[in-house]
mmCIF file of C-alpha atoms and ligand atoms in Angstrom:
data_model
loop_
_atom_site.group_PDB
_atom_site.id
_atom_site.type_symbol
_atom_site.label_atom_id
_atom_site.label_comp_id
_atom_site.label_asym_id
_atom_site.label_seq_id
_atom_site.Cartn_x
_atom_site.Cartn_y
_atom_site.Cartn_z
ATOM 1 C CA UNK D 1 -16.944 148.159 18.628
ATOM 2 C CA UNK D 2 -14.394 150.082 16.375
ATOM 3 C CA UNK D 3 -10.939 148.833 16.545
ATOM 4 C CA UNK D 4 -7.379 150.373 14.634
ATOM 5 C CA UNK D 5 -6.818 153.937 15.011
ATOM 6 C CA UNK D 6 -8.862 156.078 15.965
ATOM 7 C CA UNK D 7 -10.888 158.140 12.742
ATOM 8 C CA UNK D 8 -10.481 162.092 12.289
ATOM 9 C CA UNK D 9 -14.279 163.547 11.537
ATOM 10 C CA UNK D 10 -13.711 166.775 9.857
ATOM 11 C CA UNK D 11 -15.848 170.426 10.401
ATOM 12 C CA UNK D 12 -18.037 169.291 7.903
ATOM 13 C CA UNK D 13 -21.874 169.066 7.821
ATOM 14 C CA UNK D 14 -21.598 165.612 7.245
ATOM 15 C CA UNK D 15 -19.094 164.628 8.985
ATOM 16 C CA UNK D 16 -20.948 166.990 12.610
ATOM 17 C CA UNK D 17 -23.552 165.344 11.418
ATOM 18 C CA UNK D 18 -22.287 161.399 12.362
ATOM 19 C CA UNK D 19 -20.642 163.871 15.548
ATOM 20 C CA UNK D 20 -24.423 163.838 17.024
ATOM 21 C CA UNK D 21 -25.324 160.007 15.425
ATOM 22 C CA UNK D 22 -22.477 158.915 18.115
ATOM 23 C CA UNK D 23 -22.675 160.947 20.528
ATOM 24 C CA UNK D 24 -26.785 160.528 20.401
ATOM 25 C CA UNK D 25 -26.202 156.673 20.962
ATOM 26 C CA UNK D 26 -24.081 156.634 23.684
ATOM 27 C CA UNK D 27 -20.432 156.946 21.874
ATOM 28 C CA UNK D 28 -17.446 159.464 23.049
ATOM 29 C CA UNK D 29 -16.466 161.285 21.190
ATOM 30 C CA UNK D 30 -13.269 163.726 21.433
ATOM 31 C CA UNK D 31 -14.307 167.573 20.406
ATOM 32 C CA UNK D 32 -12.958 171.216 20.331
ATOM 33 C CA UNK D 33 -13.447 173.202 22.838
ATOM 34 C CA UNK D 34 -11.670 176.588 22.474
ATOM 35 C CA UNK D 35 -10.089 175.919 25.965
ATOM 36 C CA UNK D 36 -8.768 172.104 25.443
ATOM 37 C CA UNK D 37 -9.705 169.112 23.814
ATOM 38 C CA UNK D 38 -12.881 166.998 26.101
ATOM 39 C CA UNK D 39 -13.992 163.348 25.937
ATOM 40 C CA UNK D 40 -17.720 163.514 25.347
ATOM 41 C CA UNK D 41 -20.400 161.843 26.197
ATOM 42 C CA UNK D 42 -24.324 161.976 27.060
ATOM 43 C CA UNK D 43 -24.731 163.521 30.320
ATOM 44 C CA UNK D 44 -27.583 161.511 30.547
ATOM 45 C CA UNK D 45 -26.330 158.467 29.479
ATOM 46 C CA UNK D 46 -24.798 156.725 32.477
ATOM 47 C CA UNK D 47 -23.090 153.374 30.299
ATOM 48 C CA UNK D 48 -21.686 156.645 28.473
ATOM 49 C CA UNK D 49 -20.416 158.298 31.269
ATOM 50 C CA UNK D 50 -19.281 155.458 33.212
ATOM 51 C CA UNK D 51 -16.917 155.008 30.713
ATOM 52 C CA UNK D 52 -16.063 157.872 30.367
ATOM 53 C CA UNK D 53 -13.705 157.700 33.645
ATOM 54 C CA UNK D 54 -12.532 154.400 32.639
ATOM 55 C CA UNK D 55 -11.366 155.155 29.674
ATOM 56 C CA UNK D 56 -9.463 158.529 31.261
ATOM 57 C CA UNK D 57 -8.252 156.326 34.163
ATOM 58 C CA UNK D 58 -10.647 159.019 36.773
ATOM 59 C CA UNK D 59 -11.514 158.334 39.966
ATOM 60 C CA UNK D 60 -15.606 158.464 40.551
ATOM 61 C CA UNK D 61 -14.950 161.451 43.093
ATOM 62 C CA UNK D 62 -13.731 163.754 39.745
ATOM 63 C CA UNK D 63 -16.993 165.064 39.194
ATOM 64 C CA UNK D 64 -17.172 165.889 35.085
ATOM 65 C CA UNK D 65 -18.443 169.675 33.115
ATOM 66 C CA UNK D 66 -21.866 169.440 31.200
ATOM 67 C CA UNK D 67 -21.864 171.516 28.351
ATOM 68 C CA UNK D 68 -24.706 172.803 26.559
ATOM 69 C CA UNK D 69 -25.345 174.669 23.996
ATOM 70 C CA UNK D 70 -27.039 178.215 25.786
ATOM 71 C CA UNK D 71 -27.248 179.454 28.748
ATOM 72 C CA UNK D 72 -32.050 178.762 28.496
ATOM 73 C CA UNK D 73 -30.881 175.376 28.394
ATOM 74 C CA UNK D 74 -28.648 175.210 32.532
ATOM 75 C CA UNK D 75 -32.632 175.697 34.241
ATOM 76 C CA UNK D 76 -33.361 171.796 32.481
ATOM 77 C CA UNK D 77 -30.054 171.014 34.903
ATOM 78 C CA UNK D 78 -29.461 173.482 37.558
ATOM 79 C CA UNK D 79 -31.318 176.021 39.757
ATOM 80 C CA UNK D 80 -30.546 179.297 38.094
ATOM 81 C CA UNK D 81 -29.115 182.237 40.409
ATOM 82 C CA UNK D 82 -29.469 185.609 40.183
ATOM 83 C CA UNK D 83 -25.674 186.175 39.059
ATOM 84 C CA UNK D 84 -25.320 183.825 36.304
ATOM 85 C CA UNK D 85 -27.689 186.638 34.341
ATOM 86 C CA UNK D 86 -24.315 188.677 34.453
ATOM 87 C CA UNK D 87 -22.250 185.621 34.698
ATOM 88 C CA UNK D 88 -23.162 184.074 31.233
ATOM 89 C CA UNK D 89 -24.761 187.990 29.807
ATOM 90 C CA UNK D 90 -20.462 188.518 29.943
ATOM 91 C CA UNK D 91 -18.798 185.051 29.607
ATOM 92 C CA UNK D 92 -21.059 182.811 27.336
ATOM 93 C CA UNK D 93 -19.814 181.061 25.486
ATOM 94 C CA UNK D 94 -16.815 181.207 26.368
ATOM 95 C CA UNK D 95 -14.002 179.620 29.178
ATOM 96 C CA UNK D 96 -15.953 179.591 31.897
ATOM 97 C CA UNK D 97 -17.704 176.717 34.553
ATOM 98 C CA UNK D 98 -20.324 177.527 36.883
ATOM 99 C CA UNK D 99 -21.118 174.988 39.964
ATOM 100 C CA UNK D 100 -24.186 175.142 40.511
ATOM 101 C CA UNK D 101 -27.126 173.376 42.934
ATOM 102 C CA UNK D 102 -28.365 170.262 41.260
ATOM 103 C CA UNK D 103 -31.569 169.026 39.827
ATOM 104 C CA UNK D 104 -32.196 165.271 39.381
ATOM 105 C CA UNK D 105 -32.273 164.470 36.187
ATOM 106 C CA UNK D 106 -28.803 164.670 35.870
ATOM 107 C CA UNK D 107 -26.884 161.256 36.750
ATOM 108 C CA UNK D 108 -25.377 161.228 40.430
ATOM 109 C CA UNK D 109 -21.999 159.750 38.546
ATOM 110 C CA UNK D 110 -21.805 162.871 36.255
ATOM 111 C CA UNK D 111 -21.231 165.571 39.725
ATOM 112 C CA UNK D 112 -19.497 162.133 41.584
ATOM 113 C CA UNK D 113 -22.838 162.049 44.187
ATOM 114 C CA UNK D 114 -22.706 165.490 44.926
ATOM 115 C CA UNK D 115 -24.976 168.635 45.527
ATOM 116 C CA UNK D 116 -24.026 171.026 42.404
ATOM 117 C CA UNK D 117 -23.514 170.222 38.781
ATOM 118 C CA UNK D 118 -20.585 172.705 36.745
ATOM 119 C CA UNK D 119 -22.022 173.355 33.553
ATOM 120 C CA UNK D 120 -20.972 175.729 30.593
ATOM 121 C CA UNK D 121 -21.678 177.020 26.904
ATOM 122 C CA UNK D 122 -18.509 176.872 25.212
ATOM 123 C CA UNK D 123 -18.182 179.027 21.950
ATOM 124 C CA UNK D 124 -16.354 176.688 19.468
ATOM 125 C CA UNK D 125 -18.281 176.222 17.012
ATOM 126 C CA UNK D 126 -18.145 172.956 15.813
ATOM 127 C CA UNK D 127 -18.362 171.758 19.978
ATOM 128 C CA UNK D 128 -21.846 173.662 19.687
ATOM 129 C CA UNK D 129 -22.660 172.087 16.142
ATOM 130 C CA UNK D 130 -22.127 169.245 17.158
ATOM 131 C CA UNK D 131 -24.185 169.668 20.906
ATOM 132 C CA UNK D 132 -26.913 170.777 18.735
ATOM 133 C CA UNK D 133 -27.315 168.308 16.356
ATOM 134 C CA UNK D 134 -26.653 165.514 19.228
ATOM 135 C CA UNK D 135 -29.939 166.873 21.242
ATOM 136 C CA UNK D 136 -27.899 166.082 24.555
ATOM 137 C CA UNK D 137 -26.227 167.215 27.204
ATOM 138 C CA UNK D 138 -22.469 167.162 27.081
ATOM 139 C CA UNK D 139 -20.680 165.922 29.282
ATOM 140 C CA UNK D 140 -16.851 166.690 28.598
ATOM 141 C CA UNK D 141 -13.466 166.357 30.939
ATOM 142 C CA UNK D 142 -10.437 167.736 28.959
ATOM 143 C CA UNK D 143 -8.770 164.520 27.192
ATOM 144 C CA UNK D 144 -6.475 163.286 28.254
ATOM 145 C CA UNK D 145 -5.315 160.595 30.423
ATOM 146 C CA UNK D 146 -6.150 161.704 34.290
ATOM 147 C CA UNK D 147 -3.402 163.219 35.549
ATOM 148 C CA UNK D 148 -0.957 164.098 32.172
ATOM 149 C CA UNK D 149 -0.982 167.204 30.287
ATOM 150 C CA UNK D 150 -4.015 168.283 28.155
ATOM 151 C CA UNK D 151 -5.160 168.230 25.047
ATOM 152 C CA UNK D 152 -4.851 171.235 22.189
ATOM 153 C CA UNK D 153 -5.377 169.290 19.384
ATOM 154 C CA UNK D 154 -6.799 166.269 17.992
ATOM 155 C CA UNK D 155 -3.002 164.475 17.672
ATOM 156 C CA UNK D 156 -2.900 164.541 21.688
ATOM 157 C CA UNK D 157 -5.787 162.476 22.038
ATOM 158 C CA UNK D 158 -4.766 160.170 19.565
ATOM 159 C CA UNK D 159 -1.072 159.962 20.730
ATOM 160 C CA UNK D 160 -2.590 159.757 24.656
ATOM 161 C CA UNK D 161 -5.665 156.936 24.038
ATOM 162 C CA UNK D 162 -4.810 155.278 20.911
ATOM 163 C CA UNK D 163 -7.749 153.060 20.026
ATOM 164 C CA UNK D 164 -9.286 153.331 23.310
ATOM 165 C CA UNK D 165 -10.478 157.087 21.895
ATOM 166 C CA UNK D 166 -11.952 155.900 18.581
ATOM 167 C CA UNK D 167 -13.406 159.139 16.964
ATOM 168 C CA UNK D 168 -11.930 162.475 17.729
ATOM 169 C CA UNK D 169 -13.386 165.474 16.178
ATOM 170 C CA UNK D 170 -10.519 167.433 14.537
ATOM 171 C CA UNK D 171 -10.515 171.386 15.190
ATOM 172 C CA UNK D 172 -7.691 172.416 14.840
ATOM 173 C CA UNK D 173 -5.522 174.249 17.581
ATOM 174 C CA UNK D 174 -7.449 175.505 20.401
ATOM 175 C CA UNK D 175 -8.026 178.941 20.961
ATOM 176 C CA UNK D 176 -7.229 179.394 24.731
ATOM 177 C CA UNK D 177 -5.000 176.439 25.596
ATOM 178 C CA UNK D 178 -6.042 176.166 29.122
ATOM 179 C CA UNK D 179 -9.326 174.694 30.401
ATOM 180 C CA UNK D 180 -12.312 177.431 31.750
ATOM 181 C CA UNK D 181 -11.761 179.419 35.092
ATOM 182 C CA UNK D 182 -14.818 177.095 37.508
ATOM 183 C CA UNK D 183 -16.437 179.220 39.795
ATOM 184 C CA UNK D 184 -18.102 178.450 42.232
ATOM 185 C CA UNK D 185 -21.965 179.721 42.492
ATOM 186 C CA UNK D 186 -23.427 177.523 44.432
ATOM 187 C CA UNK D 187 -24.123 179.613 47.811
ATOM 188 C CA UNK D 188 -25.151 183.033 45.221
ATOM 189 C CA UNK D 189 -22.986 186.249 44.771
ATOM 190 C CA UNK D 190 -21.781 186.192 47.888
ATOM 191 C CA UNK D 191 -20.217 183.359 48.710
ATOM 192 C CA UNK D 192 -18.866 183.010 44.948
ATOM 193 C CA UNK D 193 -14.805 181.616 44.651
ATOM 194 C CA UNK D 194 -12.544 180.219 42.529
ATOM 195 C CA UNK D 195 -11.892 177.050 41.952
ATOM 196 C CA UNK D 196 -9.952 176.898 39.450
ATOM 197 C CA UNK D 197 -8.089 179.979 37.244
ATOM 198 C CA UNK D 198 -8.565 180.023 33.851
ATOM 199 C CA UNK D 199 -8.258 182.407 30.823
ATOM 200 C CA UNK D 200 -11.285 184.736 32.519
ATOM 201 C CA UNK D 201 -9.515 186.410 35.681
ATOM 202 C CA UNK D 202 -10.478 186.776 38.870
ATOM 203 C CA UNK D 203 -11.211 190.878 38.381
ATOM 204 C CA UNK D 204 -12.845 189.978 35.248
ATOM 205 C CA UNK D 205 -15.956 188.225 37.011
ATOM 206 C CA UNK D 206 -15.802 190.354 39.910
ATOM 207 C CA UNK D 207 -16.565 193.085 37.908
ATOM 208 C CA UNK D 208 -19.548 190.745 36.331
ATOM 209 C CA UNK D 209 -21.391 189.296 39.309
ATOM 210 C CA UNK D 210 -20.391 192.957 41.693
ATOM 211 C CA UNK D 211 -18.514 191.031 44.744
ATOM 212 C CA UNK D 212 -14.987 189.906 45.788
ATOM 213 C CA UNK D 213 -14.771 186.671 45.131
ATOM 214 C CA UNK D 214 -14.042 184.753 48.651
ATOM 215 C CA UNK D 215 -10.084 183.810 48.680
ATOM 216 C CA UNK D 216 -9.103 179.913 48.943
ATOM 217 C CA UNK D 217 -9.909 177.361 46.601
ATOM 218 C CA UNK D 218 -11.700 174.867 49.486
ATOM 219 C CA UNK D 219 -14.885 174.370 47.429
ATOM 220 C CA UNK D 220 -17.319 172.077 47.857
ATOM 221 C CA UNK D 221 -15.677 168.703 49.578
ATOM 222 C CA UNK D 222 -16.745 169.059 52.303
ATOM 223 C CA UNK D 223 -21.019 170.356 51.246
ATOM 224 C CA UNK D 224 -20.650 167.276 48.540
ATOM 225 C CA UNK D 225 -18.583 164.898 48.958
ATOM 226 C CA UNK D 226 -16.893 165.515 45.711
ATOM 227 C CA UNK D 227 -13.475 166.431 44.816
ATOM 228 C CA UNK D 228 -13.988 170.341 44.623
ATOM 229 C CA UNK D 229 -11.876 170.690 41.736
ATOM 230 C CA UNK D 230 -8.872 169.948 40.095
ATOM 231 C CA UNK D 231 -6.670 172.769 42.210
ATOM 232 C CA UNK D 232 -7.340 170.166 44.834
ATOM 233 C CA UNK D 233 -4.676 167.990 42.834
ATOM 234 C CA UNK D 234 -1.416 169.356 43.823
ATOM 235 C CA UNK D 235 -0.561 166.546 40.967
ATOM 236 C CA UNK D 236 -1.787 167.529 37.973
ATOM 237 C CA UNK D 237 -1.583 168.618 33.947
ATOM 238 C CA UNK D 238 2.092 166.350 34.878
ATOM 239 C CA UNK D 239 4.957 165.048 31.611
ATOM 240 C CA UNK D 240 6.891 162.270 32.316
ATOM 241 C CA UNK D 241 9.972 164.687 32.516
ATOM 242 C CA UNK D 242 10.510 166.611 35.438
ATOM 243 C CA UNK D 243 10.283 170.119 35.578
ATOM 244 C CA UNK D 244 12.043 172.998 37.545
ATOM 245 C CA UNK D 245 9.854 176.128 37.849
ATOM 246 C CA UNK D 246 11.923 179.461 37.788
ATOM 247 C CA UNK D 247 10.479 183.111 38.471
ATOM 248 C CA UNK D 248 9.278 184.971 35.813
ATOM 249 C CA UNK D 249 12.733 187.144 34.336
ATOM 250 C CA UNK D 250 15.066 184.898 35.919
ATOM 251 C CA UNK D 251 18.261 182.296 34.889
ATOM 252 C CA UNK D 252 17.710 178.363 34.647
ATOM 253 C CA UNK D 253 19.761 176.456 37.434
ATOM 254 C CA UNK D 254 21.735 174.059 35.722
ATOM 255 C CA UNK D 255 22.436 170.825 36.826
ATOM 256 C CA UNK D 256 25.503 169.692 36.627
ATOM 257 C CA UNK D 257 26.094 166.257 34.062
ATOM 258 C CA UNK D 258 23.363 163.706 34.278
ATOM 259 C CA UNK D 259 21.244 164.091 29.839
ATOM 260 C CA UNK D 260 20.547 166.497 28.428
ATOM 261 C CA UNK D 261 17.784 169.161 29.405
ATOM 262 C CA UNK D 262 16.181 171.597 28.248
ATOM 263 C CA UNK D 263 15.123 175.515 28.673
ATOM 264 C CA UNK D 264 12.317 176.890 27.880
ATOM 265 C CA UNK D 265 11.642 181.304 28.795
ATOM 266 C CA UNK D 266 8.464 183.133 28.086
ATOM 267 C CA UNK D 267 9.674 184.579 25.542
ATOM 268 C CA UNK D 268 12.213 184.310 22.802
ATOM 269 C CA UNK D 269 15.837 185.364 24.693
ATOM 270 C CA UNK D 270 18.179 187.520 23.161
ATOM 271 C CA UNK D 271 22.007 185.560 23.589
ATOM 272 C CA UNK D 272 21.458 181.275 23.589
ATOM 273 C CA UNK D 273 22.759 179.696 26.555
ATOM 274 C CA UNK D 274 25.397 176.474 26.248
ATOM 275 C CA UNK D 275 25.289 172.786 26.748
ATOM 276 C CA UNK D 276 21.045 173.133 26.571
ATOM 277 C CA UNK D 277 17.846 173.406 23.872
ATOM 278 C CA UNK D 278 16.250 176.224 24.585
ATOM 279 C CA UNK D 279 12.500 176.600 23.392
ATOM 280 C CA UNK D 280 9.818 179.527 24.201
ATOM 281 C CA UNK D 281 6.304 179.766 24.328
ATOM 282 C CA UNK D 282 6.336 182.980 22.628
ATOM 283 C CA UNK D 283 7.816 185.144 19.842
ATOM 284 C CA UNK D 284 7.249 188.851 22.106
ATOM 285 C CA UNK D 285 5.858 187.157 25.753
ATOM 286 C CA UNK D 286 2.215 187.324 24.314
ATOM 287 C CA UNK D 287 1.411 185.399 27.793
ATOM 288 C CA UNK D 288 -2.440 185.009 25.559
ATOM 289 C CA UNK D 289 -0.013 183.265 23.064
ATOM 290 C CA UNK D 290 2.333 181.979 26.006
ATOM 291 C CA UNK D 291 -0.730 179.924 27.225
ATOM 292 C CA UNK D 292 -2.009 178.579 24.161
ATOM 293 C CA UNK D 293 1.520 177.231 23.350
ATOM 294 C CA UNK D 294 2.444 176.037 27.253
ATOM 295 C CA UNK D 295 -0.086 172.566 27.760
ATOM 296 C CA UNK D 296 1.473 171.477 23.227
ATOM 297 C CA UNK D 297 5.053 172.118 24.260
ATOM 298 C CA UNK D 298 4.666 170.102 27.805
ATOM 299 C CA UNK D 299 4.004 166.971 25.461
ATOM 300 C CA UNK D 300 6.525 168.560 23.152
ATOM 301 C CA UNK D 301 9.268 167.630 25.402
ATOM 302 C CA UNK D 302 8.282 164.509 27.358
ATOM 303 C CA UNK D 303 8.645 163.488 24.082
ATOM 304 C CA UNK D 304 11.480 164.765 23.393
ATOM 305 C CA UNK D 305 14.419 162.517 25.895
ATOM 306 C CA UNK D 306 15.582 165.385 28.561
ATOM 307 C CA UNK D 307 16.568 164.719 31.918
ATOM 308 C CA UNK D 308 14.678 167.949 33.126
ATOM 309 C CA UNK D 309 13.242 170.424 31.426
ATOM 310 C CA UNK D 310 13.153 174.365 32.998
ATOM 311 C CA UNK D 311 10.224 175.863 32.948
ATOM 312 C CA UNK D 312 9.756 180.097 33.257
ATOM 313 C CA UNK D 313 6.973 181.134 35.398
ATOM 314 C CA UNK D 314 5.092 183.632 33.624
ATOM 315 C CA UNK D 315 4.155 187.292 35.464
ATOM 316 C CA UNK D 316 1.268 186.652 37.560
ATOM 317 C CA UNK D 317 -1.707 188.776 36.408
ATOM 318 C CA UNK D 318 -4.492 187.790 33.896
ATOM 319 C CA UNK D 319 -4.718 185.068 32.221
ATOM 320 C CA UNK D 320 -0.402 184.325 34.004
ATOM 321 C CA UNK D 321 -2.800 183.529 36.914
ATOM 322 C CA UNK D 322 -3.746 180.070 34.945
ATOM 323 C CA UNK D 323 0.064 179.398 33.241
ATOM 324 C CA UNK D 324 1.592 179.340 36.630
ATOM 325 C CA UNK D 325 -1.027 177.088 38.232
ATOM 326 C CA UNK D 326 -0.860 174.992 35.014
ATOM 327 C CA UNK D 327 3.413 175.011 35.144
ATOM 328 C CA UNK D 328 3.163 174.188 39.805
ATOM 329 C CA UNK D 329 0.494 171.572 39.139
ATOM 330 C CA UNK D 330 2.666 169.958 36.154
ATOM 331 C CA UNK D 331 6.297 170.836 38.922
ATOM 332 C CA UNK D 332 5.125 168.770 42.288
ATOM 333 C CA UNK D 333 5.656 165.519 42.540
ATOM 334 C CA UNK D 334 2.616 163.883 44.454
HETATM 335 O O1 TXA A 401 -11.917 174.300 30.237
HETATM 336 C C1 TXA A 401 -12.565 173.269 30.396
HETATM 337 O O2 TXA A 401 -13.442 173.224 31.181
HETATM 338 C C2 TXA A 401 -12.340 171.505 29.262
HETATM 339 C C3 TXA A 401 -12.748 171.192 28.382
HETATM 340 C C4 TXA A 401 -13.017 170.205 27.677
HETATM 341 O O3 TXA A 401 -14.970 172.087 28.788
HETATM 342 N N1 TXA A 401 -12.948 170.487 30.170
HETATM 343 C C5 TXA A 401 -12.046 170.152 31.517
HETATM 344 O O4 TXA A 401 -12.927 169.047 32.512
HETATM 345 O O5 TXA A 401 -11.185 170.834 32.016
HETATM 346 P P1 TXA A 401 -11.921 168.413 33.061
HETATM 347 O O6 TXA A 401 -13.300 166.820 33.777
HETATM 348 O O7 TXA A 401 -10.708 167.766 32.848
HETATM 349 O O8 TXA A 401 -11.653 169.261 34.476
HETATM 350 C C6 TXA A 401 -13.366 169.905 34.798
HETATM 351 C C7 TXA A 401 -13.296 169.579 36.527
HETATM 352 C C8 TXA A 401 -12.695 168.571 37.193
HETATM 353 O O9 TXA A 401 -11.483 168.130 37.610
HETATM 354 C C9 TXA A 401 -13.733 168.721 38.609
HETATM 355 O O10 TXA A 401 -12.562 168.705 39.704
HETATM 356 C C10 TXA A 401 -14.330 170.286 38.383
HETATM 357 O O11 TXA A 401 -13.904 170.667 37.439
HETATM 358 N N2 TXA A 401 -15.905 170.203 38.794
HETATM 359 C C11 TXA A 401 -16.405 169.278 37.599
HETATM 360 N N3 TXA A 401 -18.413 170.147 38.619
HETATM 361 C C12 TXA A 401 -18.205 170.193 40.114
HETATM 362 C C13 TXA A 401 -18.800 170.443 40.823
HETATM 363 N N4 TXA A 401 -19.899 170.085 40.962
HETATM 364 N N5 TXA A 401 -18.323 171.145 42.128
HETATM 365 C C14 TXA A 401 -16.539 171.846 41.705
HETATM 366 N N6 TXA A 401 -15.809 171.520 41.316
HETATM 367 C C15 TXA A 401 -16.665 170.781 40.881
HETATM 368 MG MG1 MG A 402 -8.953 167.085 33.078
#
């Protein structure tokens, strides 16, 4: 067993081969994806999967996403509905997860005992190479302690877990910085629903499947007994520092006294505010850039000794929907 600070692997082929071997042998490795870093394990190895839950402090009722190198491999794990073809063609590899009827080969632990499994084909070059080299399907939740802010850099994983996660593949900063969109597709295209917003908008998903998504974030709890999606947990992605939200474009309502206050804007403000420290997600208010930075800034400010942080919500369109979803959950106190 490894002891001490975690070991960072780099993108050399020799390192990727070592990472693949560790995973094949049932070890856990934190890996970069284009969304956030994941804590990966061989999805068909129950002992390895059990350790993922224990390291994260994650309840067993919250199922994991299984990552594959190619869409063709889905049929090993799940029943493939016709609508998946259109989605896969359009969005895979990429930040879309689909929930399908599972096959018996998938351990109950991965699916929280439910009859469905969440799968995705990630786009990150290193992640894809590691899946190939390991020869495994990789179960990988975001590599953060359960309920805390997701990691978008290798360093975030080390800060959160220390030696509890001994191996980290450093792939730099994640491209999207927000977790994949999750679509429930276990009852056919007409009953498709969005369980979690993400870098791909619901309009784009609807265009690809040729149907409106059923609204509401209900999900599959009643059908499978499993946790339907992080959407069901109002508090999630949460820093320890209290967060106060305000609508896009609005000024913050500052507190009187009581410690340092951070004010976060979508774009660099024109005029400085007195008595606070100001931060912005994007120089020009670009929503993709804002999405990429939101978790990293939340972590940085959480470590900054502020009494409160005031965050500006994004306009509620495109990727702004996913940004606001994460901010609202981060701000929820229960
Ligand atoms: O972008 C992502 O999706 C990242 C990267 C690492 O791939 N992964 C990620 O995993 O965000 P996680 O575990 O933090 O969030 C996945 C969520 C779970 O919380 C769970 O609620 C939902 O997906 N989920 C997994 N399996 C499901 C299922 N069978 N039915 C409904 N929801 C499911
Ligand atoms: Mg997560």
